[in-house]
Structure formats: C-alpha cells, structure tokens
Amino acid sequence: MQFNDTTSKSGLIQEYEFWIGVPDGAISGNTTLLKMVTRLMNVRYAKVLARLQLLTGKDGAEDTNYSSQQFSYFDIASGTGNYQFLTDQAGNTITDITGVLILPSSTSTEYTSLKKLTLDIVDAQLIMSPNPSRVGIPSGFIEKNNTVFFDYVPNYSASNGGKLFYRLVPSYFTSSDTTKAPGFTEAYHRILAMGAAFDWLSVNKPNDTSTLANISGQLTQDMRDLERFTVMKNPTRKRLTGLQRRAI
C-alpha cells in the first residue's frame, strides 16, 4: 500500500482519513496536517519494525526499503580497542549491532567472526577498560550503546579490517512521499494507518469509544497475524521464547 494515493484513494493517508472520519482530501490536501500524520505513522512504523525484529533474531526482519545488505566496513587501528557506530556509510541511523567480522592480521584477506559477548561476563569491565597488556588478535566483542569493544586491543592495523553488521531505523516516510510503501508484508500495511488513527482519536476524540474499540480489535488481530507470518518467514533452529510462541 503506497503512502499517499490521491488518484485511486488506496494509500495509507486515505486509509487514515477513513478511520478518523474526515472527508477525502482533508489530510492529503492540507500540508500542515499531512506533516502531522506522517509523524504519527512514522512512530507506528518504528514500533512495528522493532517488534518484528525482536521476534526474529539478529538476522531476521529488516525494512525492505533498504536495497543493500546491512553491513559496512571499518578500519582497524593498532592500539584502538573500541569503535563507535551511530550511522552507516549512507548516513542511516544504526539501532542495533548484530555482528562483527575482522581480518586477523594486516595481511589477511579472509574475515573471521567474533563472538558476541554479554555484559554479565566476568571480564566485561576489563574488556571495556583494558589493561595495557591486553593486546593481540580480538576473538570476541561487547556491544554497548552502539560501541564495539574488542576483547583484546588489536596490535595491528588493517584498512577495511572490520565488517560490521547492524539494523537500521525504518526507512521513514516524508510528507511529500506518494508511491513509497512500508518495508514489510503488504497485507498488513494498514497497521500504520490504523495505528496513527488510533493515536489521534485517543487524544482528540476519546469519547468515540466505538471507533476506538473497532480499531483496537483490528490492530491486535492484524499485528498478531503479521508477527506469525514474520516468524514463519524467518525460521530459526533456536528454541523459541514464550514471546515468540505467542506470536505463532
């Protein structure tokens, strides 16, 4: 479902107009209101994508509006054991670091995977503030606040010595978008319009309990179905958590 379709009236903006009960064009034809509704939909967009990513693990659901594989290269500098990554090479905001590969020497051409360590391990504080003797070839990393801390400070430099895998914020809409569509399964695109409508009605027409209940019920069902579809589309051999079982 495209964002704003003033011709066939089948866009997300038109769906939003339907649910809040305003005439055709009341939002699409008003620049100020269109910007406001775009913001509401982007808020929902962020929530939906985050939920789907939570259910599908580190290599699961991603916004399909991003056409390239979500990884970037970075240089390894001798004596530097931590690297911060806030955006990718195109300037998109990174929300989560899911994996790191490195060249194990300055002359290597084959990357090796680093083990992702957790903050509750015994050496966590030492890794994030290493002693001078803790140098060598990294074998693992801790990620905190978009910063990667190698378990050993590299004693070599390598151009493009690291390969970072990550997740990005949704490819958000702008108020001037028309044909752009959400980057998840098309059958459930209307979740964004209904969610935005629910948020607006909750504040501006809280007494319209019938419409609010109707939207809430359909949102719950559609979101449950989307979660089920996404989990099945992104299978994993790992045991499902209780949260994931409920989605199925």
Short mmCIF file of C-alpha atoms in Angstrom, two decimals:
data_model
loop_
_atom_site.label_atom_id
_atom_site.label_comp_id
_atom_site.label_asym_id
_atom_site.label_seq_id
_atom_site.Cartn_x
_atom_site.Cartn_y
_atom_site.Cartn_z
CA MET A 1 0.00 0.00 0.00
CA GLN A 2 1.59 3.25 -1.10
CA PHE A 3 1.80 6.20 1.25
CA ASN A 4 -0.44 8.75 -0.45
CA ASP A 5 -2.63 7.84 -3.43
CA THR A 6 -4.93 10.72 -4.35
CA THR A 7 -5.95 9.07 -7.61
CA SER A 8 -7.30 5.65 -6.68
CA LYS A 9 -7.71 6.59 -2.99
CA SER A 10 -5.91 3.45 -1.82
CA GLY A 11 -2.97 4.93 0.08
CA LEU A 12 -2.15 4.94 3.78
CA ILE A 13 -3.17 8.58 4.06
CA GLN A 14 -6.57 7.78 2.55
CA GLU A 15 -6.92 4.83 4.96
CA TYR A 16 -6.17 7.20 7.83
CA GLU A 17 -8.79 9.69 6.60
CA PHE A 18 -11.32 6.85 6.53
CA TRP A 19 -10.66 5.74 10.10
CA ILE A 20 -10.81 9.21 11.68
CA GLY A 21 -13.95 10.03 9.72
CA VAL A 22 -12.90 13.07 7.68
CA PRO A 23 -13.69 13.84 4.01
CA ASP A 24 -11.42 12.69 1.21
CA GLY A 25 -8.52 15.11 0.86
CA ALA A 26 -8.84 16.56 4.37
CA ILE A 27 -5.33 15.33 5.18
CA SER A 28 -3.74 14.80 1.76
CA GLY A 29 -4.80 18.29 0.71
CA ASN A 30 -3.55 20.08 3.82
CA THR A 31 0.22 20.47 4.03
CA THR A 32 0.32 21.04 7.79
CA LEU A 33 -1.97 18.14 8.68
CA LEU A 34 -0.15 15.87 6.24
CA LYS A 35 3.12 16.51 8.07
CA MET A 36 1.47 15.77 11.39
CA VAL A 37 0.00 12.48 10.19
CA THR A 38 3.31 11.49 8.59
CA ARG A 39 4.90 11.82 12.03
CA LEU A 40 2.19 9.66 13.62
CA MET A 41 2.70 6.94 11.01
CA ASN A 42 6.46 7.01 11.45
CA VAL A 43 6.02 6.49 15.19
CA ARG A 44 3.95 3.39 14.44
CA TYR A 45 6.43 2.31 11.78
CA ALA A 46 9.25 2.31 14.34
CA LYS A 47 7.20 0.26 16.82
CA VAL A 48 6.12 -2.32 14.25
CA LEU A 49 9.59 -2.91 12.83
CA ALA A 50 11.17 -3.11 16.28
CA ARG A 51 8.59 -5.70 17.30
CA LEU A 52 9.24 -7.83 14.21
CA GLN A 53 13.00 -7.64 14.72
CA LEU A 54 12.62 -8.69 18.35
CA LEU A 55 10.71 -11.78 17.27
CA THR A 56 13.07 -12.88 14.52
CA GLY A 57 16.56 -12.65 15.98
CA LYS A 58 19.62 -10.81 14.74
CA ASP A 59 19.34 -11.90 11.10
CA GLY A 60 15.57 -11.66 10.82
CA ALA A 61 13.13 -8.95 9.75
CA GLU A 62 14.51 -5.83 8.09
CA ASP A 63 12.93 -2.88 6.29
CA THR A 64 12.86 -3.94 2.63
CA ASN A 65 13.11 -0.32 1.50
CA TYR A 66 16.84 -0.63 2.13
CA SER A 67 18.15 -2.25 -1.03
CA SER A 68 21.62 -3.25 0.16
CA GLN A 69 22.80 -5.79 2.71
CA GLN A 70 23.12 -4.02 6.04
CA PHE A 71 26.83 -4.14 6.73
CA SER A 72 29.70 -1.67 6.46
CA TYR A 73 33.48 -1.85 6.55
CA PHE A 74 35.66 -0.02 9.06
CA ASP A 75 39.39 0.35 9.60
CA ILE A 76 41.17 -1.37 12.46
CA ALA A 77 43.83 0.77 14.13
CA SER A 78 46.62 -0.72 16.20
CA GLY A 79 46.16 0.19 19.87
CA THR A 80 42.47 1.04 19.48
CA GLY A 81 40.08 -1.45 21.04
CA ASN A 82 36.71 0.32 20.80
CA TYR A 83 34.77 1.72 17.85
CA GLN A 84 31.51 3.65 17.87
CA PHE A 85 28.94 3.29 15.09
CA LEU A 86 25.96 5.67 15.08
CA THR A 87 25.20 5.67 11.35
CA ASP A 88 26.01 3.52 8.34
CA GLN A 89 28.03 4.74 5.35
CA ALA A 90 24.89 6.28 3.82
CA GLY A 91 24.08 8.21 7.00
CA ASN A 92 21.20 5.99 8.16
CA THR A 93 20.85 5.63 11.93
CA ILE A 94 22.03 2.28 13.33
CA THR A 95 19.76 0.92 16.06
CA ASP A 96 21.47 -2.38 16.84
CA ILE A 97 24.81 -4.03 16.10
CA THR A 98 24.25 -7.70 15.32
CA GLY A 99 27.69 -8.99 14.34
CA VAL A 100 31.34 -8.15 13.75
CA LEU A 101 33.91 -9.82 11.49
CA ILE A 102 37.60 -8.89 11.34
CA LEU A 103 40.77 -9.55 9.39
CA PRO A 104 43.04 -11.27 11.94
CA SER A 105 46.18 -9.54 10.65
CA SER A 106 47.25 -6.64 8.47
CA THR A 107 47.95 -9.01 5.59
CA SER A 108 44.87 -11.24 5.88
CA THR A 109 42.25 -11.33 3.15
CA GLU A 110 39.70 -13.62 4.83
CA TYR A 111 37.40 -12.35 7.57
CA THR A 112 36.70 -14.29 10.77
CA SER A 113 33.64 -13.93 13.00
CA LEU A 114 33.93 -12.53 16.51
CA LYS A 115 31.87 -13.99 19.32
CA LYS A 116 29.34 -11.54 20.73
CA LEU A 117 29.91 -11.38 24.49
CA THR A 118 27.44 -10.20 27.11
CA LEU A 119 27.78 -7.52 29.73
CA ASP A 120 27.40 -10.03 32.58
CA ILE A 121 30.61 -11.96 31.88
CA VAL A 122 33.43 -11.70 34.44
CA ASP A 123 35.77 -9.79 32.10
CA ALA A 124 33.19 -7.27 30.83
CA GLN A 125 34.60 -4.26 32.68
CA LEU A 126 38.16 -5.26 31.81
CA ILE A 127 37.24 -5.50 28.13
CA MET A 128 35.70 -2.03 28.16
CA SER A 129 38.69 -0.56 30.04
CA PRO A 130 41.56 -2.91 29.19
CA ASN A 131 44.95 -3.17 30.87
CA PRO A 132 47.94 -2.20 28.70
CA SER A 133 48.96 -5.85 28.37
CA ARG A 134 45.60 -6.95 26.99
CA VAL A 135 46.62 -6.82 23.34
CA GLY A 136 46.56 -9.26 20.45
CA ILE A 137 44.02 -10.58 17.96
CA PRO A 138 40.39 -9.99 19.02
CA SER A 139 38.22 -13.10 19.31
CA GLY A 140 35.09 -11.54 20.76
CA PHE A 141 33.38 -8.21 21.39
CA ILE A 142 30.97 -6.48 23.70
CA GLU A 143 28.46 -4.03 22.25
CA LYS A 144 27.17 -1.20 24.42
CA ASN A 145 25.41 1.95 23.26
CA ASN A 146 26.46 1.39 19.64
CA THR A 147 30.11 0.98 20.62
CA VAL A 148 32.05 -2.22 19.90
CA PHE A 149 34.68 -3.19 22.49
CA PHE A 150 37.14 -5.88 21.34
CA ASP A 151 38.14 -8.41 23.99
CA TYR A 152 41.78 -7.77 23.02
CA VAL A 153 43.14 -4.48 21.74
CA PRO A 154 44.46 -5.10 18.19
CA ASN A 155 48.23 -5.00 17.85
CA TYR A 156 47.98 -4.41 14.10
CA SER A 157 46.25 -2.06 11.67
CA ALA A 158 44.14 -3.06 8.69
CA SER A 159 42.29 -0.95 6.14
CA ASN A 160 38.69 -2.22 5.99
CA GLY A 161 39.82 -4.64 8.66
CA GLY A 162 36.38 -4.86 10.22
CA LYS A 163 33.00 -5.71 8.83
CA LEU A 164 30.02 -4.52 10.88
CA PHE A 165 26.51 -5.97 10.65
CA TYR A 166 23.63 -3.95 12.03
CA ARG A 167 20.00 -2.96 11.95
CA LEU A 168 18.71 0.42 10.89
CA VAL A 169 15.78 2.61 11.84
CA PRO A 170 12.85 2.23 9.44
CA SER A 171 13.10 4.00 6.10
CA TYR A 172 10.71 6.67 7.32
CA PHE A 173 8.13 8.47 5.24
CA THR A 174 8.27 12.15 4.42
CA SER A 175 5.13 14.19 3.87
CA SER A 176 6.00 14.53 0.16
CA ASP A 177 6.11 10.76 -0.40
CA THR A 178 3.47 9.25 -2.65
CA THR A 179 4.36 5.81 -4.05
CA LYS A 180 6.70 4.72 -1.25
CA ALA A 181 5.31 1.80 0.78
CA PRO A 182 6.18 0.30 4.19
CA GLY A 183 9.05 -2.15 4.13
CA PHE A 184 7.16 -5.17 5.41
CA THR A 185 4.47 -7.56 4.17
CA GLU A 186 1.91 -5.65 2.08
CA ALA A 187 -1.14 -7.39 3.51
CA TYR A 188 -0.53 -5.63 6.83
CA HIS A 189 0.46 -2.13 5.68
CA ARG A 190 -2.78 -0.67 7.01
CA ILE A 191 -1.47 -1.26 10.55
CA LEU A 192 0.37 2.04 10.23
CA ALA A 193 -2.72 3.99 9.18
CA MET A 194 -4.95 2.39 11.81
CA GLY A 195 -2.32 2.86 14.49
CA ALA A 196 -1.90 6.53 13.64
CA ALA A 197 -5.68 6.97 13.59
CA PHE A 198 -5.98 5.29 16.99
CA ASP A 199 -3.35 7.61 18.46
CA TRP A 200 -5.10 10.71 17.10
CA LEU A 201 -8.57 9.63 18.17
CA SER A 202 -7.37 8.71 21.67
CA VAL A 203 -6.33 12.32 22.24
CA ASN A 204 -8.83 14.28 20.17
CA LYS A 205 -11.98 12.12 20.30
CA PRO A 206 -11.64 9.93 23.41
CA ASN A 207 -15.43 9.61 23.67
CA ASP A 208 -15.63 7.85 20.30
CA THR A 209 -15.29 4.56 22.12
CA SER A 210 -16.92 2.51 19.38
CA THR A 211 -14.40 3.54 16.72
CA LEU A 212 -11.50 3.21 19.14
CA ALA A 213 -12.60 -0.29 20.12
CA ASN A 214 -13.04 -1.28 16.48
CA ILE A 215 -9.56 -0.05 15.53
CA SER A 216 -8.00 -1.61 18.61
CA GLY A 217 -9.51 -5.01 17.85
CA GLN A 218 -8.42 -4.99 14.22
CA LEU A 219 -4.96 -3.72 15.13
CA THR A 220 -4.50 -6.53 17.64
CA GLN A 221 -5.56 -9.19 15.13
CA ASP A 222 -3.53 -7.77 12.25
CA MET A 223 -0.43 -7.39 14.40
CA ARG A 224 -0.77 -10.94 15.69
CA ASP A 225 -1.09 -12.25 12.13
CA LEU A 226 1.89 -10.17 10.95
CA GLU A 227 4.01 -11.49 13.82
CA ARG A 228 3.07 -15.06 12.98
CA PHE A 229 3.84 -14.53 9.29
CA THR A 230 7.20 -12.89 10.05
CA VAL A 231 8.35 -15.61 12.44
CA MET A 232 7.42 -18.32 9.95
CA LYS A 233 9.19 -16.43 7.15
CA ASN A 234 12.37 -16.14 9.24
CA PRO A 235 12.81 -19.64 10.73
CA THR A 236 15.46 -20.38 13.31
CA ARG A 237 16.78 -23.56 14.85
CA LYS A 238 16.99 -21.86 18.21
CA ARG A 239 14.32 -22.64 20.73
CA LEU A 240 11.54 -20.08 20.65
CA THR A 241 10.93 -17.89 23.67
CA GLY A 242 7.49 -17.61 25.23
CA LEU A 243 7.07 -14.29 23.45
CA GLN A 244 7.73 -15.91 20.09
CA ARG A 245 5.42 -18.83 20.80
CA ARG A 246 2.58 -16.41 21.46
CA ALA A 247 3.24 -14.78 18.08
CA ILE A 248 2.81 -18.15 16.42
#
